[in-house]
Amino acid sequence: MRIILTRLERFDIRRLLSGIIVTVGLVVLLVLCFGIPCRNAFCSSPVKVSGIVANPSEVVKTEMNPSSDEDNDDEYEEGTRNNDSSRENVVAISNVKVELNASLIPSPNVSLGKPEMAVDSSVLVRSREDNNVLFIMRRHKQVAATVSISQMNSLLIKSLPSSHSPKPRWSSARDSEMLSAKSEIENASVVHESLGLDASIYRNISKFLRSYDLMERKLRVYVYKEGKKPIFHRPMPRGIYASEGWFMKLMESNKKFLVKDPRKAHLFYIPVSIKALRTSLGQDFQTPKSLADHLKEYVDLIAAKYKFWNRTAGADHFLVACHDWGNKLTKKHMSNSVRALCNSNVAQGFRIGIDTALPVTYIRSAESPIEYRGGKTPSERKILAFFAGSMHGYLRPILVQLWENKSPDMKILGPMPRDPQGKKQYREYMKSSRYCICARGYEVHTPRVVEAIVNECVPVIIADNYVPPFFEVLNWEEFAVFVEEKDIQNLRNILVSIPEERYIGMQARVKTVQQHFLWHKKPVKFDLFHMILHSVWHSRINRIKTKSRH
């Protein structure tokens, strides 16, 4: 005992204090670098990427993003994510001020397929009432670099002569017919105007009209009969994913394009509903991999029963998918096929020049898919910009925090009431606004783009890496405004800087292009059904190859 006391007396108190300081310092460093583990939603912290605040759980992997599975009868509500993690992803920032410091390190290999850059972000969140730091979090992520609309235009031009498509294993008369059509399109007679169309809306109205005419006269589609309902052959014509349902319904009942003999088909349609696939298989099939494997079983079935998939490795096959998971479920087993996708995010595998962007159309009534169309004249639109909706994703809370009640001519709101009066007020705001803000939710796509066009309001698209619908044909910058997410704090300045004459022209072009975004119970020329089919035809035409002859 005396020996122990002697040693304690000799122990230098300074060493003890130094050890405590070093230990505490290490703990603080670990917390700063990796955060404090927590299952509570209050532990979630937004992370700033390229000038905007991003939720760290969304940046890591797309598989972590929940999917919209509930179709609310609310035209400004994108659906409630039924995954518990989604509730933690909704960031309430009404009472905080966000200060950001993000450094972007460009990767030397920025390509069409996977543009990437490393991100080192630091976030300081301070209370509005005082300047006390609430918490600090650091994250080191690999996320996609922002691809601007002008860069997308360049990528489209470059993709046309270089789009990859496997050569067929044997020749077909259908390939020769499509090659002939391709030649006719490339040598189309110059057209400066056409009844009901505005040439400025299109990248090349001459080629578009020639291509559309050839599609109407020559295209033949075979729809596989295999597959059990509800995943196959059962269209869902209402709700947030109505685009895949309406196309399926109109395609399978079409008498003009369909053929019963697959040998006469130029294209093969896989009539699958990704929405139904996501919701109909039960708890054993809730991961992207399990659902993708289930879809692969169908592909293996038709490949074993028919020779057509194997001839081109699926290059002359297509599907239409509006569900958020459409991209990830098909990018592996249908990599050669044409995919019409609502989730057209180039940072997540959407291929400009191969895939085609599908519009999100929120249909409230299957009997009246084009109700409430129209809006006020430019002189009657007294609201500069309008947005209302749920706080899905990282961007919308920032939009509302920055602009709600900040300017009398900006109607930037959160969720509006879902009762009839609230829905009527929502439509009235759209019809009375010059610009309608189309801010991304959990994913880049949103029904507000089509809602804006239907209400004759100029869309303002704030969704980095989003490829707008029918991008290969339409010149979107003539009737829409694109604002990068990092510039959201300058939103009003960007809009008021647009000259009056420019705005009036854009609004007129919105009214003209509207016909391409409408569903009809019986398809009409240039409507949404025909535009989707034309986009698939266009992609296949530009990628067609024939078997080499020796």
Tab-separated table of N, CA and C in Angstrom, residues 70-188:
chain	number	residue	atom	x	y	z
A	70	GLU	N	-47.408	6.168	-53.046
A	70	GLU	CA	-48.797	6.465	-52.779
A	70	GLU	C	-49.255	7.563	-53.713
A	71	ASP	N	-50.302	7.281	-54.474
A	71	ASP	CA	-50.829	8.262	-55.421
A	71	ASP	C	-51.896	9.102	-54.735
A	72	ASN	N	-51.508	10.236	-54.211
A	72	ASN	CA	-52.474	11.128	-53.594
A	72	ASN	C	-53.277	11.812	-54.687
A	73	ASP	N	-54.553	12.106	-54.381
A	73	ASP	CA	-55.363	12.818	-55.365
A	73	ASP	C	-55.101	14.305	-55.226
A	74	ASP	N	-53.826	14.655	-55.377
A	74	ASP	CA	-53.362	16.019	-55.159
A	74	ASP	C	-52.375	16.352	-56.245
A	75	GLU	N	-52.702	17.297	-57.119
A	75	GLU	CA	-51.877	17.521	-58.282
A	75	GLU	C	-50.572	18.230	-57.973
A	76	TYR	N	-50.392	18.730	-56.746
A	76	TYR	CA	-49.109	19.321	-56.418
A	76	TYR	C	-48.360	18.486	-55.392
A	77	GLU	N	-48.818	17.253	-55.147
A	77	GLU	CA	-48.177	16.381	-54.168
A	77	GLU	C	-47.591	15.186	-54.878
A	78	GLU	N	-46.273	14.990	-54.809
A	78	GLU	CA	-45.642	13.928	-55.566
A	78	GLU	C	-45.755	12.557	-54.940
A	79	GLY	N	-46.512	12.402	-53.890
A	79	GLY	CA	-46.650	11.092	-53.275
A	79	GLY	C	-45.812	11.012	-52.019
A	80	THR	N	-46.281	10.286	-51.033
A	80	THR	CA	-45.574	10.148	-49.773
A	80	THR	C	-44.686	8.928	-49.813
A	81	ARG	N	-43.406	9.107	-49.516
A	81	ARG	CA	-42.494	7.976	-49.479
A	81	ARG	C	-42.839	7.129	-48.278
A	82	ASN	N	-43.103	5.828	-48.502
A	82	ASN	CA	-43.514	4.987	-47.390
A	82	ASN	C	-42.342	4.301	-46.712
A	83	ASN	N	-41.133	4.664	-47.079
A	83	ASN	CA	-39.962	4.145	-46.408
A	83	ASN	C	-39.660	5.040	-45.211
A	84	ASP	N	-39.390	4.429	-44.046
A	84	ASP	CA	-39.155	5.222	-42.847
A	84	ASP	C	-37.995	6.183	-43.005
A	85	SER	N	-36.992	5.789	-43.796
A	85	SER	CA	-35.830	6.657	-43.947
A	85	SER	C	-36.191	7.966	-44.606
A	86	SER	N	-37.292	7.974	-45.376
A	86	SER	CA	-37.679	9.205	-46.052
A	86	SER	C	-38.085	10.276	-45.061
A	87	ARG	N	-38.661	9.852	-43.954
A	87	ARG	CA	-39.097	10.833	-42.963
A	87	ARG	C	-37.908	11.551	-42.357
A	88	GLU	N	-36.783	10.842	-42.267
A	88	GLU	CA	-35.594	11.473	-41.737
A	88	GLU	C	-34.940	12.382	-42.772
A	89	ASN	N	-35.247	12.150	-44.047
A	89	ASN	CA	-34.623	12.933	-45.105
A	89	ASN	C	-35.262	14.301	-45.270
A	90	VAL	N	-36.486	14.471	-44.765
A	90	VAL	CA	-37.147	15.758	-44.885
A	90	VAL	C	-36.519	16.704	-43.870
A	91	VAL	N	-35.875	17.759	-44.352
A	91	VAL	CA	-35.121	18.667	-43.491
A	91	VAL	C	-35.952	19.905	-43.201
A	92	ALA	N	-36.296	20.113	-41.945
A	92	ALA	CA	-37.025	21.320	-41.557
A	92	ALA	C	-36.019	22.412	-41.245
A	93	ILE	N	-36.019	23.472	-42.034
A	93	ILE	CA	-35.004	24.509	-41.853
A	93	ILE	C	-35.619	25.886	-41.713
A	94	SER	N	-36.884	25.930	-41.321
A	94	SER	CA	-37.554	27.225	-41.254
A	94	SER	C	-36.934	28.149	-40.221
A	95	ASN	N	-36.265	27.595	-39.203
A	95	ASN	CA	-35.713	28.426	-38.144
A	95	ASN	C	-34.195	28.426	-38.103
A	96	VAL	N	-33.562	28.028	-39.196
A	96	VAL	CA	-32.118	28.016	-39.191
A	96	VAL	C	-31.571	28.752	-40.386
A	97	LYS	N	-30.376	29.250	-40.219
A	97	LYS	CA	-29.646	29.879	-41.312
A	97	LYS	C	-28.478	28.970	-41.643
A	98	VAL	N	-28.293	28.655	-42.917
A	98	VAL	CA	-27.271	27.701	-43.313
A	98	VAL	C	-26.086	28.410	-43.923
A	99	GLU	N	-24.906	28.167	-43.375
A	99	GLU	CA	-23.680	28.712	-43.931
A	99	GLU	C	-22.875	27.555	-44.483
A	100	LEU	N	-22.348	27.698	-45.682
A	100	LEU	CA	-21.780	26.567	-46.387
A	100	LEU	C	-20.381	26.827	-46.893
A	101	ASN	N	-19.619	25.740	-46.926
A	101	ASN	CA	-18.285	25.818	-47.498
A	101	ASN	C	-18.019	24.503	-48.195
A	102	ALA	N	-18.081	24.487	-49.517
A	102	ALA	CA	-17.908	23.242	-50.255
A	102	ALA	C	-16.837	23.418	-51.298
A	103	SER	N	-15.918	22.485	-51.368
A	103	SER	CA	-14.880	22.528	-52.394
A	103	SER	C	-15.069	21.380	-53.344
A	104	LEU	N	-15.072	21.675	-54.646
A	104	LEU	CA	-15.268	20.665	-55.664
A	104	LEU	C	-13.947	20.387	-56.357
A	105	ILE	N	-13.609	19.107	-56.462
A	105	ILE	CA	-12.376	18.700	-57.114
A	105	ILE	C	-12.741	17.926	-58.364
A	106	PRO	N	-12.705	18.554	-59.533
A	106	PRO	CA	-13.140	17.868	-60.745
A	106	PRO	C	-12.298	16.633	-61.026
A	107	SER	N	-13.015	15.595	-61.464
A	107	SER	CA	-12.333	14.377	-61.864
A	107	SER	C	-11.827	14.534	-63.284
A	108	PRO	N	-10.668	13.973	-63.626
A	108	PRO	CA	-10.151	14.112	-64.990
A	108	PRO	C	-10.962	13.341	-66.015
A	109	ASN	N	-11.824	12.422	-65.561
A	109	ASN	CA	-12.572	11.593	-66.497
A	109	ASN	C	-14.057	11.903	-66.408
A	110	VAL	N	-14.450	13.054	-66.912
A	110	VAL	CA	-15.859	13.401	-66.959
A	110	VAL	C	-16.406	12.964	-68.303
A	111	SER	N	-17.297	11.997	-68.276
A	111	SER	CA	-17.794	11.402	-69.523
A	111	SER	C	-19.301	11.494	-69.578
A	112	LEU	N	-19.847	11.081	-70.707
A	112	LEU	CA	-21.291	11.085	-70.890
A	112	LEU	C	-21.950	10.137	-69.919
A	113	GLY	N	-21.316	9.007	-69.658
A	113	GLY	CA	-21.953	7.996	-68.830
A	113	GLY	C	-21.987	8.353	-67.361
A	114	LYS	N	-20.826	8.642	-66.747
A	114	LYS	CA	-20.775	8.880	-65.315
A	114	LYS	C	-19.859	10.058	-64.972
A	115	PRO	N	-20.317	11.280	-65.186
A	115	PRO	CA	-19.505	12.419	-64.784
A	115	PRO	C	-19.418	12.459	-63.273
A	116	GLU	N	-18.198	12.539	-62.729
A	116	GLU	CA	-18.050	12.506	-61.291
A	116	GLU	C	-17.065	13.564	-60.818
A	117	MET	N	-17.216	13.980	-59.588
A	117	MET	CA	-16.231	14.824	-58.940
A	117	MET	C	-16.300	14.572	-57.439
A	118	ALA	N	-15.152	14.757	-56.803
A	118	ALA	CA	-15.110	14.561	-55.363
A	118	ALA	C	-15.587	15.821	-54.674
A	119	VAL	N	-16.299	15.643	-53.573
A	119	VAL	CA	-16.848	16.777	-52.857
A	119	VAL	C	-16.413	16.715	-51.402
A	120	ASP	N	-15.841	17.802	-50.930
A	120	ASP	CA	-15.502	17.925	-49.524
A	120	ASP	C	-16.342	19.060	-48.976
A	121	SER	N	-17.387	18.729	-48.199
A	121	SER	CA	-18.286	19.765	-47.742
A	121	SER	C	-18.244	19.959	-46.251
A	122	SER	N	-18.332	21.214	-45.851
A	122	SER	CA	-18.439	21.559	-44.442
A	122	SER	C	-19.710	22.357	-44.249
A	123	VAL	N	-20.429	22.051	-43.196
A	123	VAL	CA	-21.698	22.730	-42.971
A	123	VAL	C	-21.720	23.341	-41.577
A	124	LEU	N	-22.039	24.619	-41.503
A	124	LEU	CA	-22.271	25.276	-40.226
A	124	LEU	C	-23.732	25.689	-40.194
A	125	VAL	N	-24.491	25.214	-39.223
A	125	VAL	CA	-25.892	25.588	-39.106
A	125	VAL	C	-26.044	26.474	-37.875
A	126	ARG	N	-26.539	27.687	-38.092
A	126	ARG	CA	-26.662	28.647	-36.990
A	126	ARG	C	-28.122	29.039	-36.800
A	127	SER	N	-28.481	29.326	-35.595
A	127	SER	CA	-29.832	29.764	-35.296
A	127	SER	C	-30.047	31.168	-35.814
A	128	ARG	N	-31.275	31.476	-36.245
A	128	ARG	CA	-31.587	32.834	-36.663
A	128	ARG	C	-31.561	33.773	-35.451
A	129	GLU	N	-31.973	33.247	-34.301
A	129	GLU	CA	-32.043	34.099	-33.125
A	129	GLU	C	-30.655	34.472	-32.593
A	130	ASP	N	-29.684	33.603	-32.736
A	130	ASP	CA	-28.341	33.911	-32.291
A	130	ASP	C	-27.346	33.241	-33.217
A	131	ASN	N	-26.074	33.454	-32.956
A	131	ASN	CA	-25.034	32.945	-33.839
A	131	ASN	C	-24.325	31.717	-33.271
A	132	ASN	N	-24.954	31.076	-32.310
A	132	ASN	CA	-24.344	29.880	-31.748
A	132	ASN	C	-24.341	28.753	-32.764
A	133	VAL	N	-23.220	28.101	-32.912
A	133	VAL	CA	-23.145	26.959	-33.820
A	133	VAL	C	-23.901	25.784	-33.206
A	134	LEU	N	-24.914	25.281	-33.918
A	134	LEU	CA	-25.705	24.164	-33.414
A	134	LEU	C	-24.974	22.844	-33.603
A	135	PHE	N	-24.412	22.677	-34.778
A	135	PHE	CA	-23.613	21.474	-35.004
A	135	PHE	C	-22.773	21.617	-36.261
A	136	ILE	N	-21.742	20.872	-36.342
A	136	ILE	CA	-20.851	20.885	-37.497
A	136	ILE	C	-20.697	19.455	-37.979
A	137	MET	N	-20.835	19.267	-39.275
A	137	MET	CA	-20.660	17.936	-39.853
A	137	MET	C	-19.830	18.043	-41.113
A	138	ARG	N	-19.002	17.091	-41.303
A	138	ARG	CA	-18.190	17.034	-42.512
A	138	ARG	C	-18.481	15.728	-43.236
A	139	ARG	N	-18.509	15.805	-44.532
A	139	ARG	CA	-18.744	14.612	-45.337
A	139	ARG	C	-17.813	14.624	-46.546
A	140	HIS	N	-17.284	13.492	-46.881
A	140	HIS	CA	-16.473	13.338	-48.086
A	140	HIS	C	-17.240	12.391	-48.996
A	141	LYS	N	-17.720	12.891	-50.143
A	141	LYS	CA	-18.592	12.117	-51.010
A	141	LYS	C	-18.080	12.097	-52.435
A	142	GLN	N	-18.527	11.072	-53.158
A	142	GLN	CA	-18.368	11.040	-54.609
A	142	GLN	C	-19.756	11.257	-55.191
A	143	VAL	N	-19.986	12.395	-55.810
A	143	VAL	CA	-21.279	12.690	-56.398
A	143	VAL	C	-21.094	13.144	-57.826
A	144	ALA	N	-22.195	13.171	-58.566
A	144	ALA	CA	-22.117	13.528	-59.973
A	144	ALA	C	-21.885	15.018	-60.152
A	145	ALA	N	-21.054	15.362	-61.111
A	145	ALA	CA	-20.866	16.764	-61.468
A	145	ALA	C	-22.119	17.270	-62.170
A	146	THR	N	-22.381	18.552	-62.023
A	146	THR	CA	-23.547	19.133	-62.669
A	146	THR	C	-23.324	19.254	-64.169
A	147	VAL	N	-24.280	18.756	-64.934
A	147	VAL	CA	-24.250	18.887	-66.390
A	147	VAL	C	-25.314	19.910	-66.767
A	148	SER	N	-24.892	21.031	-67.305
A	148	SER	CA	-25.819	22.111	-67.641
A	148	SER	C	-26.609	21.767	-68.892
A	149	ILE	N	-27.647	22.563	-69.156
A	149	ILE	CA	-28.478	22.325	-70.330
A	149	ILE	C	-27.669	22.512	-71.616
A	150	SER	N	-26.736	23.455	-71.633
A	150	SER	CA	-25.907	23.650	-72.825
A	150	SER	C	-24.971	22.464	-73.036
A	151	GLN	N	-24.456	21.899	-71.941
A	151	GLN	CA	-23.612	20.713	-72.057
A	151	GLN	C	-24.422	19.515	-72.544
A	152	MET	N	-25.676	19.427	-72.107
A	152	MET	CA	-26.541	18.351	-72.588
A	152	MET	C	-26.780	18.476	-74.092
A	153	ASN	N	-26.937	19.702	-74.556
A	153	ASN	CA	-27.098	19.919	-75.992
A	153	ASN	C	-25.878	19.409	-76.753
A	154	SER	N	-24.699	19.684	-76.226
A	154	SER	CA	-23.467	19.219	-76.872
A	154	SER	C	-23.372	17.702	-76.838
A	155	LEU	N	-23.752	17.120	-75.697
A	155	LEU	CA	-23.703	15.661	-75.575
A	155	LEU	C	-24.663	14.995	-76.546
A	156	LEU	N	-25.811	15.621	-76.779
A	156	LEU	CA	-26.773	15.061	-77.728
A	156	LEU	C	-26.191	15.051	-79.131
A	157	ILE	N	-25.580	16.147	-79.522
A	157	ILE	CA	-24.987	16.228	-80.862
A	157	ILE	C	-23.885	15.192	-81.029
A	158	LYS	N	-23.056	15.031	-80.003
A	158	LYS	CA	-21.959	14.066	-80.081
A	158	LYS	C	-22.464	12.632	-80.049
A	159	SER	N	-23.584	12.406	-79.394
A	159	SER	CA	-24.062	11.035	-79.216
A	159	SER	C	-24.651	10.436	-80.489
A	160	LEU	N	-25.184	11.287	-81.371
A	160	LEU	CA	-25.888	10.764	-82.541
A	160	LEU	C	-25.017	9.894	-83.436
A	161	PRO	N	-23.798	10.319	-83.785
A	161	PRO	CA	-22.986	9.452	-84.644
A	161	PRO	C	-22.246	8.348	-83.889
A	162	SER	N	-22.256	8.425	-82.544
A	162	SER	CA	-21.441	7.475	-81.795
A	162	SER	C	-22.234	6.574	-80.869
A	163	SER	N	-23.561	6.670	-80.882
A	163	SER	CA	-24.362	5.866	-79.978
A	163	SER	C	-24.096	4.382	-80.190
A	164	HIS	N	-23.808	3.723	-79.101
A	164	HIS	CA	-23.465	2.303	-79.172
A	164	HIS	C	-24.713	1.455	-79.359
A	165	SER	N	-24.649	0.546	-80.276
A	165	SER	CA	-25.702	-0.440	-80.471
A	165	SER	C	-25.074	-1.690	-81.055
A	166	PRO	N	-25.348	-2.854	-80.468
A	166	PRO	CA	-24.737	-4.073	-80.987
A	166	PRO	C	-25.231	-4.401	-82.383
A	167	LYS	N	-24.351	-4.926	-83.194
A	167	LYS	CA	-24.761	-5.347	-84.527
A	167	LYS	C	-25.640	-6.583	-84.428
A	168	PRO	N	-26.657	-6.677	-85.256
A	168	PRO	CA	-27.553	-7.848	-85.197
A	168	PRO	C	-26.832	-9.127	-85.597
A	169	ARG	N	-27.293	-10.226	-85.050
A	169	ARG	CA	-26.678	-11.522	-85.338
A	169	ARG	C	-27.028	-12.006	-86.738
A	170	TRP	N	-28.144	-11.544	-87.254
A	170	TRP	CA	-28.489	-11.826	-88.648
A	170	TRP	C	-29.324	-10.659	-89.190
A	171	SER	N	-29.335	-10.531	-90.482
A	171	SER	CA	-29.996	-9.395	-91.128
A	171	SER	C	-31.510	-9.557	-91.106
A	172	SER	N	-32.195	-8.417	-91.263
A	172	SER	CA	-33.648	-8.394	-91.259
A	172	SER	C	-34.136	-7.338	-92.236
A	173	ALA	N	-35.256	-7.624	-92.881
A	173	ALA	CA	-35.842	-6.652	-93.800
A	173	ALA	C	-36.268	-5.393	-93.050
A	174	ARG	N	-36.610	-5.546	-91.770
A	174	ARG	CA	-37.028	-4.384	-90.973
A	174	ARG	C	-35.863	-3.406	-90.777
A	175	ASP	N	-34.651	-3.947	-90.610
A	175	ASP	CA	-33.487	-3.076	-90.472
A	175	ASP	C	-33.267	-2.261	-91.735
A	176	SER	N	-33.436	-2.892	-92.855
A	176	SER	CA	-33.268	-2.179	-94.129
A	176	SER	C	-34.292	-1.068	-94.275
A	177	GLU	N	-35.513	-1.327	-93.827
A	177	GLU	CA	-36.564	-0.307	-93.898
A	177	GLU	C	-36.235	0.888	-93.001
A	178	MET	N	-35.682	0.610	-91.835
A	178	MET	CA	-35.340	1.701	-90.930
A	178	MET	C	-34.121	2.480	-91.427
A	179	LEU	N	-33.185	1.805	-92.036
A	179	LEU	CA	-32.040	2.494	-92.630
A	179	LEU	C	-32.489	3.409	-93.757
A	180	SER	N	-33.453	2.945	-94.539
A	180	SER	CA	-34.004	3.778	-95.608
A	180	SER	C	-34.700	5.008	-95.023
A	181	ALA	N	-35.442	4.803	-93.940
A	181	ALA	CA	-36.116	5.925	-93.286
A	181	ALA	C	-35.088	6.906	-92.728
A	182	LYS	N	-34.011	6.401	-92.171
A	182	LYS	CA	-32.953	7.265	-91.634
A	182	LYS	C	-32.370	8.151	-92.720
A	183	SER	N	-32.157	7.590	-93.887
A	183	SER	CA	-31.625	8.368	-95.003
A	183	SER	C	-32.603	9.454	-95.438
A	184	GLU	N	-33.881	9.124	-95.472
A	184	GLU	CA	-34.894	10.115	-95.850
A	184	GLU	C	-34.957	11.258	-94.846
A	185	ILE	N	-34.805	10.935	-93.580
A	185	ILE	CA	-34.850	11.970	-92.533
A	185	ILE	C	-33.651	12.898	-92.653
A	186	GLU	N	-32.484	12.339	-92.858
A	186	GLU	CA	-31.274	13.142	-92.969
A	186	GLU	C	-31.307	14.057	-94.185
A	187	ASN	N	-32.042	13.661	-95.211
A	187	ASN	CA	-32.130	14.459	-96.438
A	187	ASN	C	-33.499	15.117	-96.588
A	188	ALA	N	-34.142	15.404	-95.468
A	188	ALA	CA	-35.492	15.990	-95.499
A	188	ALA	C	-35.472	17.368	-96.154
